Amino acid sequence: QGGNNAGHTVVVDGKEYDFHLFPSGIINPKAISFIAQLKSRFSLYLMTGLKDWEKRLIISDRAHIVFDFHQAVDGLQEVQRQAQEGKNIGTTKKGIGPTYSSKAARTGLRICDLLSDFDEFSSRFKNLAQQYKSMFPTLEIDIEGQLKKLKGYAEKIRPMVRDGVYFMYEALHGSPKKILVEGANAALLDIDFGTYPFVTSSNCTVGGVCTGLGVPPQHVGDVYGVVKAYTTRVGIGAFPTEQINEIGDLLQSRGHEWGVTTGRKRRCGWLDLVILKYAHMINGFTALALTKLDILDVLDEIKIGVAYKLGGKRIPYFP
């Protein structure tokens, strides 16, 4: 999933669920849900309205942990960008970028660290906290308080933690199973292929299935692209078909276009087929799920972005 920055609203039997980290399959009492090598936050105990969810949730021992100071730093970095450049990235301030920075710098801490030698974990946690305090002098971290909380979380999640690679291997090679991988964030938010720097910090295109789950490429079967009948975006960044007018307002209000995680209004515009084709180039969709077509019911005329011009000439690629 890449962290708890992406929100999924799922409605089942008239009941609405807002997911930030859980795979939406957690609603299905017959399905096992697996949080893999991406991110784990300890909001797991706030679940309401679902029975026995902890019996059907598995967490990979390799999942990186997002700490409270990662979230605080995320906010401080946004303030810095605004002050220095006059603009920010528009992150959800959930600590995702800083956690991926820790991961890439090889100073990150994972679930396996939390559940093994807690003294060693504490020492590394303190070192990481001090690194961030030296970079951000205004940052306040209650180190001992955090460690006390983390020790409590460790015992609560211990029964759910498994070796993630072996779990997936067994799922793929054992008795036949239906395996559905749910991605969060849109293709244009991919760290490598998205509208950089206005992206998330993970690979949310289909390659994330292999790198995030340890699934070999030959096991990737059907790839379903999910696309609205119009285009939306949360936060700043390029948006050629955006409608900053009554059309955009109508799509926003009729489509209930609010960011589940941030509460921010989504920017709305006509469907951009150039982006959709680009997403297909990278992901190789075998099918498309078109959603929210009914939101356009009240419009007499519907427009679609079909091509981009660069220097006055039509181009066949997404620039």
PDB file of C-alpha atoms in Angstrom:
ATOM      1  CA  GLN A   1       0.000   0.000   0.000  1.00  0.00           C
ATOM      2  CA  GLY A   2       2.932   2.367   0.471  1.00  0.00           C
ATOM      3  CA  GLY A   3       1.667   3.634   3.807  1.00  0.00           C
ATOM      4  CA  ASN A   4      -1.424   5.155   5.391  1.00  0.00           C
ATOM      5  CA  ASN A   5      -1.425   8.232   3.154  1.00  0.00           C
ATOM      6  CA  ALA A   6      -3.924   6.845   0.645  1.00  0.00           C
ATOM      7  CA  GLY A   7      -7.539   6.549   1.668  1.00  0.00           C
ATOM      8  CA  HIS A   8     -10.009   4.019   0.292  1.00  0.00           C
ATOM      9  CA  THR A   9     -13.725   4.434   0.952  1.00  0.00           C
ATOM     10  CA  VAL A  10     -15.459   1.079   0.626  1.00  0.00           C
ATOM     11  CA  VAL A  11     -19.226   0.594   0.952  1.00  0.00           C
ATOM     12  CA  VAL A  12     -20.474  -2.933   1.706  1.00  0.00           C
ATOM     13  CA  ASP A  13     -24.120  -3.741   2.526  1.00  0.00           C
ATOM     14  CA  GLY A  14     -24.828  -0.053   3.017  1.00  0.00           C
ATOM     15  CA  LYS A  15     -22.044   0.362   5.602  1.00  0.00           C
ATOM     16  CA  GLU A  16     -19.194   2.727   4.789  1.00  0.00           C
ATOM     17  CA  TYR A  17     -15.589   1.979   5.707  1.00  0.00           C
ATOM     18  CA  ASP A  18     -12.631   4.350   5.324  1.00  0.00           C
ATOM     19  CA  PHE A  19      -9.370   2.445   4.982  1.00  0.00           C
ATOM     20  CA  HIS A  20      -5.935   4.045   5.188  1.00  0.00           C
ATOM     21  CA  LEU A  21      -3.681   1.029   5.706  1.00  0.00           C
ATOM     22  CA  PHE A  22      -5.793  -2.109   5.742  1.00  0.00           C
ATOM     23  CA  PRO A  23      -6.388  -3.992   2.505  1.00  0.00           C
ATOM     24  CA  SER A  24     -10.114  -3.568   1.804  1.00  0.00           C
ATOM     25  CA  GLY A  25     -10.418  -7.378   1.774  1.00  0.00           C
ATOM     26  CA  ILE A  26     -10.379  -7.235   5.588  1.00  0.00           C
ATOM     27  CA  ILE A  27     -14.181  -6.827   5.352  1.00  0.00           C
ATOM     28  CA  ASN A  28     -14.496 -10.304   3.835  1.00  0.00           C
ATOM     29  CA  PRO A  29     -14.619 -12.859   6.692  1.00  0.00           C
ATOM     30  CA  LYS A  30     -13.351 -15.585   4.308  1.00  0.00           C
ATOM     31  CA  ALA A  31     -10.260 -13.675   3.135  1.00  0.00           C
ATOM     32  CA  ILE A  32      -6.815 -13.413   4.705  1.00  0.00           C
ATOM     33  CA  SER A  33      -5.385  -9.880   4.469  1.00  0.00           C
ATOM     34  CA  PHE A  34      -1.643  -9.337   4.276  1.00  0.00           C
ATOM     35  CA  ILE A  35       0.302  -6.110   4.857  1.00  0.00           C
ATOM     36  CA  ALA A  36       3.613  -6.582   3.093  1.00  0.00           C
ATOM     37  CA  GLN A  37       7.071  -5.039   2.828  1.00  0.00           C
ATOM     38  CA  LEU A  38       5.884  -1.461   2.627  1.00  0.00           C
ATOM     39  CA  LYS A  39       4.665   0.318   5.676  1.00  0.00           C
ATOM     40  CA  SER A  40       3.078  -0.451   8.991  1.00  0.00           C
ATOM     41  CA  ARG A  41       1.501   2.052  11.352  1.00  0.00           C
ATOM     42  CA  PHE A  42       0.028   1.228  14.687  1.00  0.00           C
ATOM     43  CA  SER A  43      -3.473   2.469  14.053  1.00  0.00           C
ATOM     44  CA  LEU A  44      -4.492  -1.185  13.901  1.00  0.00           C
ATOM     45  CA  TYR A  45      -6.386  -1.071  17.180  1.00  0.00           C
ATOM     46  CA  LEU A  46      -8.811   1.634  16.148  1.00  0.00           C
ATOM     47  CA  MET A  47     -10.853  -0.729  13.996  1.00  0.00           C
ATOM     48  CA  THR A  48     -14.550  -0.682  14.777  1.00  0.00           C
ATOM     49  CA  GLY A  49     -17.471  -2.566  13.321  1.00  0.00           C
ATOM     50  CA  LEU A  50     -15.429  -5.553  12.117  1.00  0.00           C
ATOM     51  CA  LYS A  51     -15.494  -8.834  13.980  1.00  0.00           C
ATOM     52  CA  ASP A  52     -12.352 -10.935  14.471  1.00  0.00           C
ATOM     53  CA  TRP A  53     -10.340  -8.846  11.984  1.00  0.00           C
ATOM     54  CA  GLU A  54      -7.120  -9.562  13.893  1.00  0.00           C
ATOM     55  CA  LYS A  55      -7.556 -13.290  13.178  1.00  0.00           C
ATOM     56  CA  ARG A  56      -7.438 -12.685   9.414  1.00  0.00           C
ATOM     57  CA  LEU A  57      -4.685 -10.069   9.259  1.00  0.00           C
ATOM     58  CA  ILE A  58      -1.038 -10.958   8.650  1.00  0.00           C
ATOM     59  CA  ILE A  59       1.790  -8.426   8.822  1.00  0.00           C
ATOM     60  CA  SER A  60       5.121  -9.030   7.136  1.00  0.00           C
ATOM     61  CA  ASP A  61       8.143  -9.067   9.429  1.00  0.00           C
ATOM     62  CA  ARG A  62       9.884  -6.894   6.817  1.00  0.00           C
ATOM     63  CA  ALA A  63       7.378  -4.004   6.914  1.00  0.00           C
ATOM     64  CA  HIS A  64       8.990  -0.684   7.830  1.00  0.00           C
ATOM     65  CA  ILE A  65       7.559   1.239  10.771  1.00  0.00           C
ATOM     66  CA  VAL A  66       6.307   4.821  10.456  1.00  0.00           C
ATOM     67  CA  PHE A  67       7.090   6.568  13.733  1.00  0.00           C
ATOM     68  CA  ASP A  68       5.398   9.653  15.164  1.00  0.00           C
ATOM     69  CA  PHE A  69       8.540  11.710  14.510  1.00  0.00           C
ATOM     70  CA  HIS A  70       8.392  10.718  10.825  1.00  0.00           C
ATOM     71  CA  GLN A  71       4.964  12.343  10.715  1.00  0.00           C
ATOM     72  CA  ALA A  72       6.197  15.443  12.528  1.00  0.00           C
ATOM     73  CA  VAL A  73       9.158  15.758  10.142  1.00  0.00           C
ATOM     74  CA  ASP A  74       6.818  15.401   7.151  1.00  0.00           C
ATOM     75  CA  GLY A  75       4.972  18.513   8.333  1.00  0.00           C
ATOM     76  CA  LEU A  76       8.191  20.431   9.051  1.00  0.00           C
ATOM     77  CA  GLN A  77       9.553  19.633   5.578  1.00  0.00           C
ATOM     78  CA  GLU A  78       6.372  20.996   3.973  1.00  0.00           C
ATOM     79  CA  VAL A  79       6.739  24.246   5.960  1.00  0.00           C
ATOM     80  CA  GLN A  80      10.389  24.461   4.842  1.00  0.00           C
ATOM     81  CA  ARG A  81       9.493  23.967   1.181  1.00  0.00           C
ATOM     82  CA  GLN A  82       6.830  26.642   1.384  1.00  0.00           C
ATOM     83  CA  ALA A  83       9.268  29.088   2.985  1.00  0.00           C
ATOM     84  CA  GLN A  84      12.186  28.349   0.643  1.00  0.00           C
ATOM     85  CA  GLU A  85      10.456  27.760  -2.700  1.00  0.00           C
ATOM     86  CA  GLY A  86       7.063  29.381  -2.227  1.00  0.00           C
ATOM     87  CA  LYS A  87       5.352  26.016  -2.796  1.00  0.00           C
ATOM     88  CA  ASN A  88       5.112  22.624  -1.172  1.00  0.00           C
ATOM     89  CA  ILE A  89       4.498  19.116  -2.479  1.00  0.00           C
ATOM     90  CA  GLY A  90       1.106  18.764  -0.810  1.00  0.00           C
ATOM     91  CA  THR A  91       1.904  15.602   1.146  1.00  0.00           C
ATOM     92  CA  THR A  92      -0.616  14.083   3.528  1.00  0.00           C
ATOM     93  CA  LYS A  93       1.869  14.650   6.394  1.00  0.00           C
ATOM     94  CA  LYS A  94       1.554  11.006   7.393  1.00  0.00           C
ATOM     95  CA  GLY A  95       5.319  10.458   7.529  1.00  0.00           C
ATOM     96  CA  ILE A  96       5.582   8.379   4.374  1.00  0.00           C
ATOM     97  CA  GLY A  97       8.386  10.339   2.652  1.00  0.00           C
ATOM     98  CA  PRO A  98      10.605  10.510   5.755  1.00  0.00           C
ATOM     99  CA  THR A  99      10.080   6.782   6.415  1.00  0.00           C
ATOM    100  CA  TYR A 100      11.125   5.911   2.865  1.00  0.00           C
ATOM    101  CA  SER A 101      14.133   8.223   3.353  1.00  0.00           C
ATOM    102  CA  SER A 102      15.087   6.236   6.468  1.00  0.00           C
ATOM    103  CA  LYS A 103      14.608   2.997   4.520  1.00  0.00           C
ATOM    104  CA  ALA A 104      16.826   4.175   1.640  1.00  0.00           C
ATOM    105  CA  ALA A 105      19.450   5.486   4.080  1.00  0.00           C
ATOM    106  CA  ARG A 106      19.394   2.049   5.769  1.00  0.00           C
ATOM    107  CA  THR A 107      18.560   3.547   9.147  1.00  0.00           C
ATOM    108  CA  GLY A 108      14.900   2.464   9.093  1.00  0.00           C
ATOM    109  CA  LEU A 109      13.418   0.042  11.577  1.00  0.00           C
ATOM    110  CA  ARG A 110      11.184  -2.870  10.669  1.00  0.00           C
ATOM    111  CA  ILE A 111       8.642  -5.079  12.397  1.00  0.00           C
ATOM    112  CA  CYS A 112      11.291  -7.821  12.770  1.00  0.00           C
ATOM    113  CA  ASP A 113      13.492  -5.350  14.710  1.00  0.00           C
ATOM    114  CA  LEU A 114      10.625  -4.435  17.027  1.00  0.00           C
ATOM    115  CA  LEU A 115       9.816  -8.075  17.809  1.00  0.00           C
ATOM    116  CA  SER A 116      13.349  -9.377  18.384  1.00  0.00           C
ATOM    117  CA  ASP A 117      15.841  -7.699  20.773  1.00  0.00           C
ATOM    118  CA  PHE A 118      14.026  -4.693  22.255  1.00  0.00           C
ATOM    119  CA  ASP A 119      17.233  -3.246  23.772  1.00  0.00           C
ATOM    120  CA  GLU A 120      18.858  -3.255  20.337  1.00  0.00           C
ATOM    121  CA  PHE A 121      15.659  -1.784  18.841  1.00  0.00           C
ATOM    122  CA  SER A 122      15.630   0.972  21.495  1.00  0.00           C
ATOM    123  CA  SER A 123      19.245   1.887  20.765  1.00  0.00           C
ATOM    124  CA  ARG A 124      18.604   2.164  17.017  1.00  0.00           C
ATOM    125  CA  PHE A 125      15.343   4.072  17.632  1.00  0.00           C
ATOM    126  CA  LYS A 126      17.229   6.624  19.774  1.00  0.00           C
ATOM    127  CA  ASN A 127      19.924   7.025  17.102  1.00  0.00           C
ATOM    128  CA  LEU A 128      17.312   7.621  14.412  1.00  0.00           C
ATOM    129  CA  ALA A 129      15.439  10.100  16.601  1.00  0.00           C
ATOM    130  CA  GLN A 130      18.668  12.002  17.319  1.00  0.00           C
ATOM    131  CA  GLN A 131      19.476  12.176  13.597  1.00  0.00           C
ATOM    132  CA  TYR A 132      16.149  13.876  12.948  1.00  0.00           C
ATOM    133  CA  LYS A 133      16.523  16.185  15.961  1.00  0.00           C
ATOM    134  CA  SER A 134      19.893  17.361  14.636  1.00  0.00           C
ATOM    135  CA  MET A 135      18.309  18.092  11.223  1.00  0.00           C
ATOM    136  CA  PHE A 136      15.235  19.786  12.700  1.00  0.00           C
ATOM    137  CA  PRO A 137      16.175  21.619  15.918  1.00  0.00           C
ATOM    138  CA  THR A 138      12.524  22.474  16.703  1.00  0.00           C
ATOM    139  CA  LEU A 139      11.516  18.806  16.619  1.00  0.00           C
ATOM    140  CA  GLU A 140      10.394  17.449  19.992  1.00  0.00           C
ATOM    141  CA  ILE A 141      10.416  13.679  20.546  1.00  0.00           C
ATOM    142  CA  ASP A 142       9.336  11.913  23.735  1.00  0.00           C
ATOM    143  CA  ILE A 143      11.772   9.049  23.223  1.00  0.00           C
ATOM    144  CA  GLU A 144      11.032   7.081  26.401  1.00  0.00           C
ATOM    145  CA  GLY A 145       7.286   7.569  26.028  1.00  0.00           C
ATOM    146  CA  GLN A 146       7.397   6.374  22.428  1.00  0.00           C
ATOM    147  CA  LEU A 147       9.455   3.309  23.314  1.00  0.00           C
ATOM    148  CA  LYS A 148       7.006   2.381  26.074  1.00  0.00           C
ATOM    149  CA  LYS A 149       4.110   2.564  23.591  1.00  0.00           C
ATOM    150  CA  LEU A 150       6.043   0.589  20.969  1.00  0.00           C
ATOM    151  CA  LYS A 151       6.816  -2.181  23.457  1.00  0.00           C
ATOM    152  CA  GLY A 152       3.089  -2.514  24.146  1.00  0.00           C
ATOM    153  CA  TYR A 153       2.268  -2.593  20.421  1.00  0.00           C
ATOM    154  CA  ALA A 154       4.906  -5.276  19.879  1.00  0.00           C
ATOM    155  CA  GLU A 155       3.083  -7.781  22.065  1.00  0.00           C
ATOM    156  CA  LYS A 156      -0.307  -6.981  20.510  1.00  0.00           C
ATOM    157  CA  ILE A 157       0.859  -7.539  16.939  1.00  0.00           C
ATOM    158  CA  ARG A 158       3.242 -10.440  17.604  1.00  0.00           C
ATOM    159  CA  PRO A 159       0.584 -13.124  16.832  1.00  0.00           C
ATOM    160  CA  MET A 160      -0.097 -11.498  13.438  1.00  0.00           C
ATOM    161  CA  VAL A 161       3.503 -11.262  12.217  1.00  0.00           C
ATOM    162  CA  ARG A 162       4.891 -13.804   9.752  1.00  0.00           C
ATOM    163  CA  ASP A 163       7.832 -14.148   7.394  1.00  0.00           C
ATOM    164  CA  GLY A 164       6.228 -12.313   4.474  1.00  0.00           C
ATOM    165  CA  VAL A 165       8.271 -13.854   1.660  1.00  0.00           C
ATOM    166  CA  TYR A 166       7.589 -17.416   2.788  1.00  0.00           C
ATOM    167  CA  PHE A 167       3.910 -16.587   3.348  1.00  0.00           C
ATOM    168  CA  MET A 168       3.574 -15.415  -0.274  1.00  0.00           C
ATOM    169  CA  TYR A 169       5.581 -18.391  -1.561  1.00  0.00           C
ATOM    170  CA  GLU A 170       3.202 -20.780   0.185  1.00  0.00           C
ATOM    171  CA  ALA A 171       0.181 -18.860  -1.099  1.00  0.00           C
ATOM    172  CA  LEU A 172       1.458 -19.095  -4.681  1.00  0.00           C
ATOM    173  CA  HIS A 173       2.619 -22.716  -4.601  1.00  0.00           C
ATOM    174  CA  GLY A 174       0.262 -24.379  -2.117  1.00  0.00           C
ATOM    175  CA  SER A 175      -3.382 -25.338  -2.642  1.00  0.00           C
ATOM    176  CA  PRO A 176      -4.937 -23.150  -5.389  1.00  0.00           C
ATOM    177  CA  LYS A 177      -5.983 -19.733  -4.116  1.00  0.00           C
ATOM    178  CA  LYS A 178      -7.385 -16.539  -5.535  1.00  0.00           C
ATOM    179  CA  ILE A 179      -4.831 -13.828  -4.793  1.00  0.00           C
ATOM    180  CA  LEU A 180      -5.842 -10.192  -5.238  1.00  0.00           C
ATOM    181  CA  VAL A 181      -3.189  -7.511  -4.789  1.00  0.00           C
ATOM    182  CA  GLU A 182      -4.611  -4.097  -3.943  1.00  0.00           C
ATOM    183  CA  GLY A 183      -2.529  -1.044  -4.754  1.00  0.00           C
ATOM    184  CA  ALA A 184      -2.958   2.374  -3.237  1.00  0.00           C
ATOM    185  CA  ASN A 185      -2.404   5.696  -4.999  1.00  0.00           C
ATOM    186  CA  ALA A 186      -2.731   6.310  -8.714  1.00  0.00           C
ATOM    187  CA  ALA A 187      -0.147   5.551 -11.410  1.00  0.00           C
ATOM    188  CA  LEU A 188       0.720   9.249 -11.751  1.00  0.00           C
ATOM    189  CA  LEU A 189       1.787   9.296  -8.095  1.00  0.00           C
ATOM    190  CA  ASP A 190       4.492   6.662  -8.681  1.00  0.00           C
ATOM    191  CA  ILE A 191       7.906   7.836  -7.416  1.00  0.00           C
ATOM    192  CA  ASP A 192       9.577   6.936 -10.749  1.00  0.00           C
ATOM    193  CA  PHE A 193       6.839   7.323 -13.359  1.00  0.00           C
ATOM    194  CA  GLY A 194       4.541   9.925 -11.819  1.00  0.00           C
ATOM    195  CA  THR A 195       4.416  13.723 -12.031  1.00  0.00           C
ATOM    196  CA  TYR A 196       7.601  14.123  -9.987  1.00  0.00           C
ATOM    197  CA  PRO A 197       8.081  15.754  -7.475  1.00  0.00           C
ATOM    198  CA  PHE A 198       4.313  15.819  -6.844  1.00  0.00           C
ATOM    199  CA  VAL A 199       4.223  12.085  -6.166  1.00  0.00           C
ATOM    200  CA  THR A 200       4.228   9.635  -3.292  1.00  0.00           C
ATOM    201  CA  SER A 201       7.436   7.902  -2.170  1.00  0.00           C
ATOM    202  CA  SER A 202       6.690   4.387  -3.390  1.00  0.00           C
ATOM    203  CA  ASN A 203       6.135   2.455  -6.608  1.00  0.00           C
ATOM    204  CA  CYS A 204       2.358   2.331  -6.927  1.00  0.00           C
ATOM    205  CA  THR A 205       2.492   0.965 -10.488  1.00  0.00           C
ATOM    206  CA  VAL A 206       2.339  -2.784 -11.132  1.00  0.00           C
ATOM    207  CA  GLY A 207       6.069  -3.295 -10.408  1.00  0.00           C
ATOM    208  CA  GLY A 208       5.263  -2.729  -6.744  1.00  0.00           C
ATOM    209  CA  VAL A 209       3.648  -6.175  -6.705  1.00  0.00           C
ATOM    210  CA  CYS A 210       7.066  -7.767  -7.253  1.00  0.00           C
ATOM    211  CA  THR A 211       9.153  -5.425  -5.106  1.00  0.00           C
ATOM    212  CA  GLY A 212       6.598  -5.024  -2.318  1.00  0.00           C
ATOM    213  CA  LEU A 213       5.400  -8.594  -1.974  1.00  0.00           C
ATOM    214  CA  GLY A 214       8.340 -10.615  -3.286  1.00  0.00           C
ATOM    215  CA  VAL A 215       6.106 -12.102  -5.990  1.00  0.00           C
ATOM    216  CA  PRO A 216       8.086 -13.244  -9.076  1.00  0.00           C
ATOM    217  CA  PRO A 217       6.950 -11.497 -12.305  1.00  0.00           C
ATOM    218  CA  GLN A 218       5.686 -14.720 -13.924  1.00  0.00           C
ATOM    219  CA  HIS A 219       3.021 -14.965 -11.198  1.00  0.00           C
ATOM    220  CA  VAL A 220       1.449 -11.609 -12.084  1.00  0.00           C
ATOM    221  CA  GLY A 221      -1.683 -12.498 -14.036  1.00  0.00           C
ATOM    222  CA  ASP A 222      -4.520 -10.089 -14.815  1.00  0.00           C
ATOM    223  CA  VAL A 223      -3.934  -6.387 -14.156  1.00  0.00           C
ATOM    224  CA  TYR A 224      -7.039  -4.291 -13.535  1.00  0.00           C
ATOM    225  CA  GLY A 225      -6.778  -0.559 -13.965  1.00  0.00           C
ATOM    226  CA  VAL A 226      -9.321   1.455 -11.991  1.00  0.00           C
ATOM    227  CA  VAL A 227     -10.248   4.765 -13.585  1.00  0.00           C
ATOM    228  CA  LYS A 228     -12.966   7.316 -12.947  1.00  0.00           C
ATOM    229  CA  ALA A 229     -15.023   8.650 -15.864  1.00  0.00           C
ATOM    230  CA  TYR A 230     -13.398  11.990 -15.075  1.00  0.00           C
ATOM    231  CA  THR A 231      -9.985  12.925 -13.662  1.00  0.00           C
ATOM    232  CA  THR A 232      -9.215  14.029 -10.095  1.00  0.00           C
ATOM    233  CA  ARG A 233      -6.136  15.040  -8.177  1.00  0.00           C
ATOM    234  CA  VAL A 234      -5.460  15.810  -4.501  1.00  0.00           C
ATOM    235  CA  GLY A 235      -2.799  18.461  -3.904  1.00  0.00           C
ATOM    236  CA  ILE A 236      -0.723  20.403  -6.373  1.00  0.00           C
ATOM    237  CA  GLY A 237       0.874  19.255  -9.640  1.00  0.00           C
ATOM    238  CA  ALA A 238       0.162  19.238 -13.380  1.00  0.00           C
ATOM    239  CA  PHE A 239      -3.476  18.768 -14.421  1.00  0.00           C
ATOM    240  CA  PRO A 240      -4.115  19.785 -18.074  1.00  0.00           C
ATOM    241  CA  THR A 241      -7.838  18.858 -18.164  1.00  0.00           C
ATOM    242  CA  GLU A 242      -8.676  20.502 -14.816  1.00  0.00           C
ATOM    243  CA  GLN A 243     -11.901  22.517 -14.768  1.00  0.00           C
ATOM    244  CA  ILE A 244     -11.624  25.482 -12.401  1.00  0.00           C
ATOM    245  CA  ASN A 245     -15.246  26.447 -13.054  1.00  0.00           C
ATOM    246  CA  GLU A 246     -18.817  25.258 -12.494  1.00  0.00           C
ATOM    247  CA  ILE A 247     -18.042  21.923 -14.238  1.00  0.00           C
ATOM    248  CA  GLY A 248     -15.217  21.224 -11.790  1.00  0.00           C
ATOM    249  CA  ASP A 249     -17.455  22.256  -8.880  1.00  0.00           C
ATOM    250  CA  LEU A 250     -20.225  19.951 -10.109  1.00  0.00           C
ATOM    251  CA  LEU A 251     -17.887  16.947 -10.423  1.00  0.00           C
ATOM    252  CA  GLN A 252     -16.478  17.697  -6.985  1.00  0.00           C
ATOM    253  CA  SER A 253     -19.861  17.950  -5.243  1.00  0.00           C
ATOM    254  CA  ARG A 254     -21.744  15.196  -7.124  1.00  0.00           C
ATOM    255  CA  GLY A 255     -18.768  12.848  -6.901  1.00  0.00           C
ATOM    256  CA  HIS A 256     -18.141  13.564  -3.188  1.00  0.00           C
ATOM    257  CA  GLU A 257     -14.538  14.245  -4.117  1.00  0.00           C
ATOM    258  CA  TRP A 258     -12.806  14.679  -0.791  1.00  0.00           C
ATOM    259  CA  GLY A 259      -9.471  13.134   0.147  1.00  0.00           C
ATOM    260  CA  VAL A 260     -10.301  10.395   2.684  1.00  0.00           C
ATOM    261  CA  THR A 261      -6.997  10.889   4.505  1.00  0.00           C
ATOM    262  CA  THR A 262      -6.643  14.676   4.317  1.00  0.00           C
ATOM    263  CA  GLY A 263     -10.214  15.911   4.041  1.00  0.00           C
ATOM    264  CA  ARG A 264      -9.026  18.145   1.185  1.00  0.00           C
ATOM    265  CA  LYS A 265     -11.247  18.814  -1.820  1.00  0.00           C
ATOM    266  CA  ARG A 266     -10.061  16.924  -4.872  1.00  0.00           C
ATOM    267  CA  ARG A 267      -9.362  18.958  -7.997  1.00  0.00           C
ATOM    268  CA  CYS A 268     -11.624  17.746 -10.820  1.00  0.00           C
ATOM    269  CA  GLY A 269     -11.569  17.810 -14.615  1.00  0.00           C
ATOM    270  CA  TRP A 270     -12.406  15.914 -17.782  1.00  0.00           C
ATOM    271  CA  LEU A 271     -11.060  12.391 -18.380  1.00  0.00           C
ATOM    272  CA  ASP A 272      -7.473  12.605 -19.664  1.00  0.00           C
ATOM    273  CA  LEU A 273      -6.885   9.749 -22.113  1.00  0.00           C
ATOM    274  CA  VAL A 274      -3.213  10.690 -22.549  1.00  0.00           C
ATOM    275  CA  ILE A 275      -2.635   9.903 -18.876  1.00  0.00           C
ATOM    276  CA  LEU A 276      -4.727   6.743 -19.141  1.00  0.00           C
ATOM    277  CA  LYS A 277      -2.725   5.478 -22.135  1.00  0.00           C
ATOM    278  CA  TYR A 278       0.496   6.325 -20.284  1.00  0.00           C
ATOM    279  CA  ALA A 279      -0.684   4.344 -17.242  1.00  0.00           C
ATOM    280  CA  HIS A 280      -1.422   1.439 -19.599  1.00  0.00           C
ATOM    281  CA  MET A 281       2.079   1.627 -21.139  1.00  0.00           C
ATOM    282  CA  ILE A 282       3.588   1.069 -17.701  1.00  0.00           C
ATOM    283  CA  ASN A 283       1.058  -1.319 -16.168  1.00  0.00           C
ATOM    284  CA  GLY A 284      -0.178  -3.316 -19.170  1.00  0.00           C
ATOM    285  CA  PHE A 285      -3.813  -3.429 -18.091  1.00  0.00           C
ATOM    286  CA  THR A 286      -5.722  -6.545 -19.094  1.00  0.00           C
ATOM    287  CA  ALA A 287      -8.969  -4.812 -18.131  1.00  0.00           C
ATOM    288  CA  LEU A 288     -10.236  -1.412 -17.015  1.00  0.00           C
ATOM    289  CA  ALA A 289     -12.813  -0.828 -14.298  1.00  0.00           C
ATOM    290  CA  LEU A 290     -14.571   2.439 -15.147  1.00  0.00           C
ATOM    291  CA  THR A 291     -16.161   4.074 -12.105  1.00  0.00           C
ATOM    292  CA  LYS A 292     -18.415   7.064 -11.401  1.00  0.00           C
ATOM    293  CA  LEU A 293     -19.906   7.276 -14.890  1.00  0.00           C
ATOM    294  CA  ASP A 294     -23.217   8.197 -13.249  1.00  0.00           C
ATOM    295  CA  ILE A 295     -21.710  11.427 -11.893  1.00  0.00           C
ATOM    296  CA  LEU A 296     -21.744  12.726 -15.502  1.00  0.00           C
ATOM    297  CA  ASP A 297     -25.487  11.954 -15.964  1.00  0.00           C
ATOM    298  CA  VAL A 298     -26.598  15.581 -15.568  1.00  0.00           C
ATOM    299  CA  LEU A 299     -24.242  16.955 -18.249  1.00  0.00           C
ATOM    300  CA  ASP A 300     -25.482  17.608 -21.788  1.00  0.00           C
ATOM    301  CA  GLU A 301     -21.958  17.424 -23.166  1.00  0.00           C
ATOM    302  CA  ILE A 302     -18.961  15.452 -21.939  1.00  0.00           C
ATOM    303  CA  LYS A 303     -15.425  16.307 -22.985  1.00  0.00           C
ATOM    304  CA  ILE A 304     -12.355  14.071 -23.040  1.00  0.00           C
ATOM    305  CA  GLY A 305      -8.658  14.998 -23.330  1.00  0.00           C
ATOM    306  CA  VAL A 306      -7.352  13.104 -26.373  1.00  0.00           C
ATOM    307  CA  ALA A 307      -3.884  14.538 -27.131  1.00  0.00           C
ATOM    308  CA  TYR A 308      -1.123  16.833 -25.876  1.00  0.00           C
ATOM    309  CA  LYS A 309       0.690  19.448 -27.921  1.00  0.00           C
ATOM    310  CA  LEU A 310       4.312  20.356 -27.218  1.00  0.00           C
ATOM    311  CA  GLY A 311       5.764  23.305 -29.163  1.00  0.00           C
ATOM    312  CA  GLY A 312       2.641  23.374 -31.324  1.00  0.00           C
ATOM    313  CA  LYS A 313       2.943  19.711 -32.382  1.00  0.00           C
ATOM    314  CA  ARG A 314       0.898  16.746 -31.191  1.00  0.00           C
ATOM    315  CA  ILE A 315       3.022  14.213 -29.321  1.00  0.00           C
ATOM    316  CA  PRO A 316       2.293  10.467 -28.905  1.00  0.00           C
ATOM    317  CA  TYR A 317       3.735  10.221 -25.372  1.00  0.00           C
ATOM    318  CA  PHE A 318       3.212  11.670 -21.897  1.00  0.00           C
ATOM    319  CA  PRO A 319       5.956  14.299 -21.473  1.00  0.00           C
TER     320      PRO A 319
END
